[in-house]
CSV table of C-alpha atoms in Angstrom, one decimal:
chain,number,residue,atom,x,y,z
A,1,MET,CA,11.9,8.4,3.5
A,2,ALA,CA,9.9,9.3,7.2
A,3,GLN,CA,9.8,7.3,9.5
A,4,LYS,CA,6.2,5.7,10.1
A,5,LYS,CA,4.6,7.1,13.0
A,6,GLU,CA,3.5,4.7,15.8
A,7,VAL,CA,0.3,3.2,16.1
A,8,LYS,CA,-1.3,2.9,19.8
A,9,LEU,CA,-4.1,1.9,21.5
A,10,GLU,CA,-5.9,4.7,21.3
A,11,ASP,CA,-5.4,5.8,17.7
A,12,ILE,CA,-7.1,2.4,17.2
A,13,ALA,CA,-9.8,3.1,20.0
A,14,GLN,CA,-10.7,6.6,18.0
A,15,GLU,CA,-11.1,5.2,14.7
A,16,LEU,CA,-14.1,2.6,15.9
A,17,GLY,CA,-15.2,4.8,18.4
A,18,ILE,CA,-14.8,2.7,21.7
A,19,SER,CA,-12.6,2.5,24.8
A,20,ILE,CA,-8.8,2.2,25.1
A,21,VAL,CA,-9.7,-0.7,27.7
A,22,SER,CA,-12.0,-2.4,25.3
A,23,VAL,CA,-9.3,-2.2,22.7
A,24,SER,CA,-6.5,-3.7,24.9
A,25,ASN,CA,-9.0,-6.8,26.1
A,26,ALA,CA,-9.7,-7.4,22.5
A,27,LEU,CA,-5.9,-7.6,21.4
A,28,LYS,CA,-4.8,-9.6,24.8
A,29,GLY,CA,-7.8,-11.8,24.3
A,30,LYS,CA,-9.5,-10.9,27.7
A,31,LYS,CA,-12.6,-11.5,28.7
A,32,GLY,CA,-15.1,-8.3,28.3
A,33,VAL,CA,-15.8,-8.0,24.5
A,34,SER,CA,-17.4,-10.0,22.0
A,35,GLU,CA,-16.1,-12.0,19.5
A,36,LYS,CA,-17.8,-9.8,16.7
A,37,LEU,CA,-15.6,-6.8,18.6
A,38,ARG,CA,-12.7,-8.5,19.1
A,39,GLU,CA,-11.9,-9.7,15.5
A,40,LYS,CA,-12.9,-5.8,14.4
A,41,VAL,CA,-10.6,-4.6,16.7
A,42,GLN,CA,-7.9,-6.9,15.2
A,43,LYS,CA,-8.2,-6.1,11.8
A,44,LYS,CA,-8.3,-2.3,12.8
A,45,ALA,CA,-5.0,-2.9,14.6
A,46,GLU,CA,-3.8,-4.6,11.4
A,47,GLU,CA,-4.7,-1.6,9.1
A,48,LEU,CA,-3.3,0.6,11.1
A,49,GLY,CA,0.2,-1.4,11.3
A,50,TYR,CA,-0.3,-1.5,15.1
A,51,GLU,CA,2.6,-3.9,17.0
A,52,MET,CA,1.9,-5.4,20.0
A,53,LYS,CA,4.2,-4.9,23.1
A,54,ILE,CA,4.5,-7.6,25.5
A,55,SER,CA,6.1,-6.7,28.6
A,56,ASP,CA,8.4,-9.3,30.3
A,57,ASP,CA,5.7,-10.3,33.1
A,58,THR,CA,3.3,-11.1,30.5
A,59,LYS,CA,2.7,-14.8,29.6
A,60,ILE,CA,1.4,-16.0,26.8
A,61,ASP,CA,0.8,-19.4,25.8
A,62,ARG,CA,1.9,-19.6,21.9
A,63,LYS,CA,1.8,-22.2,19.7
A,64,LYS,CA,4.7,-22.7,17.1
A,65,TYR,CA,3.4,-23.2,13.9
A,66,TYR,CA,5.6,-23.9,10.1
A,67,ILE,CA,4.5,-21.4,7.2
A,68,GLY,CA,5.4,-22.4,3.8
A,69,ILE,CA,6.4,-19.2,1.7
A,70,VAL,CA,6.1,-19.8,-2.3
A,71,VAL,CA,7.7,-17.3,-4.6
A,72,ALA,CA,8.5,-17.4,-7.9
A,73,GLU,CA,12.2,-17.4,-9.1
A,74,ARG,CA,11.6,-14.7,-12.0
A,75,TYR,CA,10.5,-12.2,-9.3
A,76,ILE,CA,14.1,-12.5,-7.4
A,77,LYS,CA,16.3,-12.8,-10.1
A,78,GLU,CA,17.0,-8.9,-10.3
A,79,PHE,CA,18.4,-6.8,-7.3
A,80,PRO,CA,16.4,-4.9,-5.7
A,81,SER,CA,13.5,-7.4,-5.0
A,82,PHE,CA,10.3,-6.2,-4.0
A,83,TYR,CA,8.9,-9.8,-3.3
A,84,MET,CA,12.1,-10.6,-1.6
A,85,ASP,CA,11.9,-7.8,1.0
A,86,ILE,CA,8.1,-8.9,1.7
A,87,TYR,CA,9.3,-12.2,2.2
A,88,LYS,CA,11.4,-10.8,4.8
A,89,ARG,CA,9.4,-9.0,6.8
A,90,ILE,CA,6.8,-12.0,6.6
A,91,ALA,CA,9.5,-13.8,8.2
A,92,GLN,CA,10.1,-11.4,10.8
A,93,GLU,CA,6.5,-10.7,11.8
A,94,THR,CA,6.0,-15.0,11.7
A,95,THR,CA,9.0,-15.1,14.2
A,96,LYS,CA,7.3,-12.5,16.6
A,97,ARG,CA,5.0,-14.7,16.7
A,98,GLY,CA,6.9,-17.7,17.5
A,99,SER,CA,6.6,-19.4,14.6
A,100,PHE,CA,8.8,-20.5,11.9
A,101,THR,CA,8.9,-20.0,7.9
A,102,ILE,CA,10.0,-22.6,5.4
A,103,LEU,CA,10.5,-20.8,1.4
A,104,GLU,CA,10.7,-22.4,-1.6
A,105,ILE,CA,11.5,-20.6,-4.7
A,106,VAL,CA,9.7,-22.1,-7.9
A,107,ASN,CA,11.4,-22.1,-11.2
A,108,GLU,CA,9.6,-21.6,-14.7
A,109,GLU,CA,9.7,-25.4,-15.4
A,110,LYS,CA,8.3,-26.4,-12.0
A,111,GLU,CA,5.6,-24.0,-12.4
A,112,LYS,CA,4.4,-24.9,-15.7
A,113,SER,CA,4.1,-28.3,-15.0
A,114,CYS,CA,2.4,-27.9,-11.7
A,115,GLN,CA,5.0,-29.9,-9.7
A,116,PRO,CA,4.0,-30.1,-6.0
A,117,LEU,CA,5.9,-28.3,-3.1
A,118,SER,CA,9.2,-29.9,-2.2
A,119,PHE,CA,8.8,-28.9,1.5
A,120,PHE,CA,5.5,-30.8,1.5
A,121,SER,CA,7.6,-34.2,1.8
A,122,ASP,CA,9.9,-32.9,4.5
A,123,GLU,CA,8.1,-30.7,6.6
A,124,THR,CA,4.8,-30.5,8.6
A,125,VAL,CA,3.2,-27.0,7.2
A,126,HIS,CA,0.8,-25.6,8.8
A,127,GLY,CA,-0.2,-22.8,6.4
A,128,LEU,CA,0.9,-21.5,2.9
A,129,ILE,CA,1.5,-17.7,1.9
A,130,ILE,CA,2.4,-17.3,-1.9
A,131,ILE,CA,4.0,-14.3,-3.1
A,132,GLY,CA,3.2,-12.6,-6.2
A,133,GLU,CA,1.5,-14.0,-9.1
A,134,MET,CA,1.8,-17.2,-10.6
A,135,ASN,CA,0.3,-19.4,-13.2
A,136,GLU,CA,-3.2,-19.9,-12.5
A,137,GLN,CA,-3.3,-23.2,-12.9
A,138,TYR,CA,-0.3,-23.7,-10.5
A,139,ILE,CA,-1.6,-21.7,-7.5
A,140,LYS,CA,-5.1,-23.8,-8.0
A,141,THR,CA,-2.8,-27.4,-8.0
A,142,VAL,CA,-1.0,-26.0,-5.2
A,143,ILE,CA,-3.9,-25.0,-3.0
A,144,LYS,CA,-6.0,-28.6,-3.7
A,145,MET,CA,-2.8,-30.4,-2.9
A,146,SER,CA,-2.0,-28.5,0.3
A,147,GLU,CA,-5.0,-28.6,2.2
A,148,VAL,CA,-3.9,-26.2,4.8
A,149,PRO,CA,-5.0,-22.5,5.1
A,150,VAL,CA,-3.3,-20.2,2.0
A,151,VAL,CA,-3.0,-16.3,1.9
A,152,CYS,CA,-1.8,-14.8,-1.6
A,153,VAL,CA,0.2,-11.7,-1.6
A,154,ASP,CA,-0.2,-9.0,-3.9
A,155,TYR,CA,-2.3,-11.5,-6.0
A,156,TYR,CA,-6.0,-12.1,-6.2
A,157,GLY,CA,-8.1,-14.8,-8.1
A,158,THR,CA,-11.7,-16.8,-7.4
A,159,GLU,CA,-10.4,-19.5,-5.1
A,160,GLN,CA,-13.2,-19.7,-2.4
A,161,ASN,CA,-10.9,-21.1,0.4
A,162,VAL,CA,-8.2,-18.6,0.2
A,163,ASP,CA,-7.5,-15.1,1.4
A,164,TYR,CA,-5.9,-12.4,-1.0
A,165,VAL,CA,-4.1,-9.4,0.6
A,166,VAL,CA,-3.3,-6.9,-1.9
A,167,THR,CA,-1.8,-3.4,-2.7
A,168,ASP,CA,-4.1,-0.8,-3.7
A,169,SER,CA,-2.8,-0.7,-7.7
A,170,TYR,CA,-6.1,0.6,-8.6
A,171,GLY,CA,-6.8,3.5,-6.4
A,172,GLY,CA,-3.1,4.4,-6.1
A,173,MET,CA,-2.9,4.7,-9.7
A,174,GLN,CA,-5.9,6.8,-9.8
A,175,LYS,CA,-4.1,9.3,-7.0
A,176,VAL,CA,-0.8,9.4,-9.4
A,177,THR,CA,-3.0,9.9,-12.6
A,178,GLN,CA,-5.0,12.8,-11.2
A,179,TYR,CA,-1.7,14.6,-9.9
A,180,VAL,CA,-0.4,14.4,-13.4
A,181,ILE,CA,-3.4,16.0,-14.9
A,182,ASP,CA,-3.6,18.6,-11.8
A,183,GLN,CA,-0.5,19.8,-13.0
A,184,GLY,CA,-1.9,20.6,-16.5
A,185,HIS,CA,-1.0,17.9,-18.8
A,186,LYS,CA,-3.9,16.3,-20.9
A,187,GLU,CA,-1.7,14.2,-23.4
A,188,ILE,CA,-0.7,11.5,-20.9
A,189,GLY,CA,0.7,7.8,-22.1
A,190,PHE,CA,0.9,4.7,-19.9
A,191,ILE,CA,3.7,2.3,-19.8
A,192,GLY,CA,3.0,-1.3,-18.9
A,193,ASN,CA,1.8,-4.6,-20.6
A,194,GLN,CA,-2.1,-5.0,-18.9
A,195,LYS,CA,-2.3,-8.4,-19.6
A,196,ALA,CA,0.9,-9.5,-17.9
A,197,THR,CA,-0.8,-9.3,-14.2
A,198,ASN,CA,-3.5,-8.3,-12.1
A,199,SER,CA,-1.3,-5.7,-10.4
A,200,ILE,CA,-0.7,-3.9,-13.9
A,201,MET,CA,-4.1,-4.4,-15.2
A,202,ASP,CA,-5.5,-2.8,-11.8
A,203,ARG,CA,-3.1,-0.1,-12.5
A,204,TYR,CA,-3.8,0.6,-16.4
A,205,GLN,CA,-7.9,0.5,-15.4
A,206,GLY,CA,-7.1,3.2,-12.2
A,207,PHE,CA,-5.3,5.2,-15.4
A,208,CYS,CA,-7.8,4.9,-18.0
A,209,LYS,CA,-10.7,5.5,-15.1
A,210,THR,CA,-8.8,8.9,-14.0
A,211,LEU,CA,-8.6,10.0,-17.7
A,212,MET,CA,-12.3,9.4,-18.1
A,213,LYS,CA,-13.3,11.4,-15.2
A,214,ASN,CA,-11.2,14.6,-16.3
A,215,ARG,CA,-13.1,13.8,-19.9
A,216,LEU,CA,-9.3,13.0,-21.5
A,217,PRO,CA,-9.1,10.6,-24.0
A,218,GLU,CA,-6.8,7.5,-24.4
A,219,ARG,CA,-4.7,7.3,-27.3
A,220,LYS,CA,-3.8,3.7,-28.3
A,221,GLU,CA,0.0,4.9,-29.7
A,222,TRP,CA,1.0,6.2,-26.2
A,223,ILE,CA,0.1,2.8,-24.3
A,224,LEU,CA,3.2,0.9,-24.6
A,225,SER,CA,3.8,-2.9,-23.4
A,226,ASP,CA,6.9,-3.0,-21.1
A,227,ARG,CA,7.2,-7.2,-20.7
A,228,ARG,CA,5.5,-10.3,-22.4
A,229,SER,CA,1.9,-10.9,-21.5
A,230,ASP,CA,2.3,-14.7,-20.5
A,231,GLY,CA,3.5,-13.6,-17.1
A,232,TYR,CA,7.0,-15.3,-17.1
A,233,GLY,CA,9.0,-12.9,-18.7
A,234,TYR,CA,10.3,-9.9,-16.7
A,235,GLN,CA,12.7,-8.3,-18.7
A,236,ILE,CA,11.4,-4.9,-19.3
A,237,ASP,CA,11.8,-2.9,-22.2
A,238,PHE,CA,9.9,-0.9,-24.8
A,239,GLU,CA,10.1,1.4,-27.6
A,240,LEU,CA,9.1,5.0,-27.7
A,241,PRO,CA,6.2,6.4,-30.3
A,242,GLU,CA,7.5,8.7,-33.3
A,243,GLN,CA,5.0,11.4,-31.5
A,244,LEU,CA,5.3,11.7,-27.6
A,245,PRO,CA,2.7,12.9,-25.0
A,246,THR,CA,3.4,15.7,-22.6
A,247,ALA,CA,4.1,12.9,-19.4
A,248,PHE,CA,4.4,9.2,-19.3
A,249,ILE,CA,2.7,7.5,-16.2
A,250,CYS,CA,4.3,4.0,-15.6
A,251,ASN,CA,3.4,1.1,-14.0
A,252,CYS,CA,6.4,0.4,-12.0
A,253,ASP,CA,9.3,2.7,-11.2
A,254,LYS,CA,11.6,0.3,-13.0
A,255,SER,CA,9.8,1.6,-16.1
A,256,ALA,CA,9.8,5.0,-15.1
A,257,TYR,CA,13.6,4.8,-15.1
A,258,LEU,CA,14.5,3.3,-18.1
A,259,LEU,CA,11.7,6.0,-20.2
A,260,ALA,CA,13.9,8.3,-18.2
A,261,GLU,CA,17.1,7.1,-19.8
A,262,LYS,CA,15.7,6.6,-23.5
A,263,LEU,CA,14.2,10.0,-23.6
A,264,GLN,CA,17.5,11.8,-22.4
A,265,GLU,CA,19.5,9.3,-25.1
A,266,LEU,CA,16.7,11.0,-27.7
A,267,GLY,CA,17.8,14.3,-26.1
A,268,TYR,CA,14.7,15.5,-23.9
A,269,GLN,CA,15.1,16.6,-20.6
A,270,VAL,CA,12.7,15.1,-17.2
A,271,PRO,CA,10.3,16.9,-16.9
A,272,GLU,CA,11.1,20.0,-18.7
A,273,ASP,CA,10.3,18.1,-22.1
A,274,ILE,CA,8.4,15.2,-20.9
A,275,SER,CA,7.1,14.6,-17.4
A,276,ILE,CA,7.4,11.0,-16.1
A,277,ALA,CA,5.4,9.2,-12.8
A,278,GLY,CA,5.9,5.7,-11.5
A,279,PHE,CA,4.6,3.3,-9.1
A,280,ASP,CA,6.0,1.2,-6.3
A,281,TYR,CA,8.5,3.8,-4.6
A,282,TYR,CA,10.9,0.5,-4.6
A,283,GLY,CA,14.4,0.1,-5.3
A,284,TYR,CA,15.1,3.7,-7.5
A,285,GLN,CA,14.6,6.2,-4.5
A,286,ASN,CA,18.0,7.7,-4.7
A,287,LYS,CA,18.8,7.6,-8.2
A,288,GLU,CA,21.0,10.6,-9.0
A,289,LYS,CA,18.9,14.1,-8.5
A,290,MET,CA,15.6,12.4,-9.9
A,291,LYS,CA,12.9,12.2,-7.4
A,292,LEU,CA,10.7,10.1,-9.1
A,293,VAL,CA,6.5,11.0,-8.6
A,294,THR,CA,5.5,7.7,-7.6
A,295,TYR,CA,3.2,5.7,-5.3
A,296,GLU,CA,4.7,3.7,-2.2
A,297,ASN,CA,2.9,0.6,-1.0
A,298,ASP,CA,3.1,-0.5,2.7
A,299,GLU,CA,5.2,-3.5,2.8
A,300,ARG,CA,4.9,-3.5,6.6
A,301,ALA,CA,1.3,-3.3,6.7
A,302,ILE,CA,1.2,-6.1,4.1
A,303,ALA,CA,3.3,-8.5,6.3
A,304,GLN,CA,1.5,-7.8,9.2
A,305,ILE,CA,-1.9,-8.6,7.6
A,306,SER,CA,-0.9,-11.5,5.5
A,307,VAL,CA,0.4,-12.9,8.7
A,308,SER,CA,-2.1,-12.5,11.2
A,309,ILE,CA,-4.9,-13.3,8.6
A,310,LEU,CA,-3.2,-17.1,8.2
A,311,MET,CA,-2.5,-17.5,12.0
A,312,ARG,CA,-6.5,-16.9,12.7
A,313,ARG,CA,-7.0,-19.2,9.7
A,314,ILE,CA,-4.5,-21.8,10.8
A,315,GLU,CA,-6.6,-21.7,14.5
A,316,GLY,CA,-9.9,-21.5,13.1
A,317,LYS,CA,-10.8,-18.2,14.0
A,318,HIS,CA,-11.4,-17.1,10.7
A,319,SER,CA,-13.4,-17.8,7.8
A,320,SER,CA,-11.7,-17.6,4.2
A,321,GLY,CA,-12.1,-16.1,1.0
A,322,GLU,CA,-11.1,-12.6,2.0
A,323,ILE,CA,-9.7,-9.8,-0.2
A,324,ARG,CA,-7.9,-7.3,2.1
A,325,ILE,CA,-6.5,-4.4,-0.1
A,326,VAL,CA,-3.8,-1.9,1.9
A,327,GLU,CA,-3.8,1.3,0.5
A,328,GLY,CA,-0.3,3.0,0.2
A,329,LYS,CA,0.9,6.7,-0.2
A,330,PHE,CA,1.4,9.5,-3.1
A,331,ILE,CA,5.1,9.9,-3.0
A,332,HIS,CA,6.0,13.7,-4.3
A,333,GLY,CA,8.9,14.3,-6.4
A,334,ASN,CA,10.4,16.2,-9.2
A,335,THR,CA,10.0,14.5,-12.4
A,336,VAL,CA,6.2,16.1,-12.9
A,337,ARG,CA,6.3,19.5,-14.6
A,338,ASN,CA,3.4,22.1,-13.8
A,339,LEU,CA,2.6,23.4,-17.0
A,340,LYS,CA,-0.2,25.8,-15.4
A,341,SER,CA,3.0,28.1,-13.9
């Protein structure tokens, strides 16, 4: 994976059309910029992934906060775990700011029965980050009982006093689908249960919109569910139809590689016979000679933005109810055949 370019003050200044001095003053909390501009600079810095460098002679009075992190047990049972990686990045970002994280892993029974979080009885928690989609009623209960600022990561709902930081599932899937179409494919299937999570639903809708824009039909027999609809089942599997399209687009890389294995068992070659594209670019990048066409989420930016928003909420510098979409990038691979050549 290519190393991400270091973001500098001049990059932020150029994006906003202001001076480097103004950017520096805004990020360091100095006078000379309005609160409106300061917040605008901070948001742009988060979006670009800027990391504040603190010299040894710079004295910053930082308050220590305890941040509760909640993740469902089903998301970390399998290795590698995207959400555990997000947690580690959030923990690192929190530590940089002189604060601490407390992790609570919630099992299915506790989630379904809406039991309270255990760390609230033992620790003073100043803010909460919920990673991944969970039972809607459970999230509402946690928010109501916690009485602290809450940020949800890779999930969005309708609660007015919560901030949401999500991956660009809708836009990213449009890019993946358009690439497959640009390679000459007109018979395209989708693998993923859109009823299981908001993320899969967004990816499915991005897929459907791109087909519609290109005046291509959505064939129901090529829309395959890969998991349970209730959100709790995380085991991925599906059956292939008798008649196959020329390409499948999968809601995640795990489904994509499972599809490749099923096709190979049936005597098909990827991409010579059937093309495959995925989503997430996580955990399966080095699988043999197959380099999947997919979309990479920016985990680092997700963590930085989530922690920054929560810290500002705790300190009363940020109003709630915002949805932040974090863009990723398209990944070229060798699993989609060019039918035009």
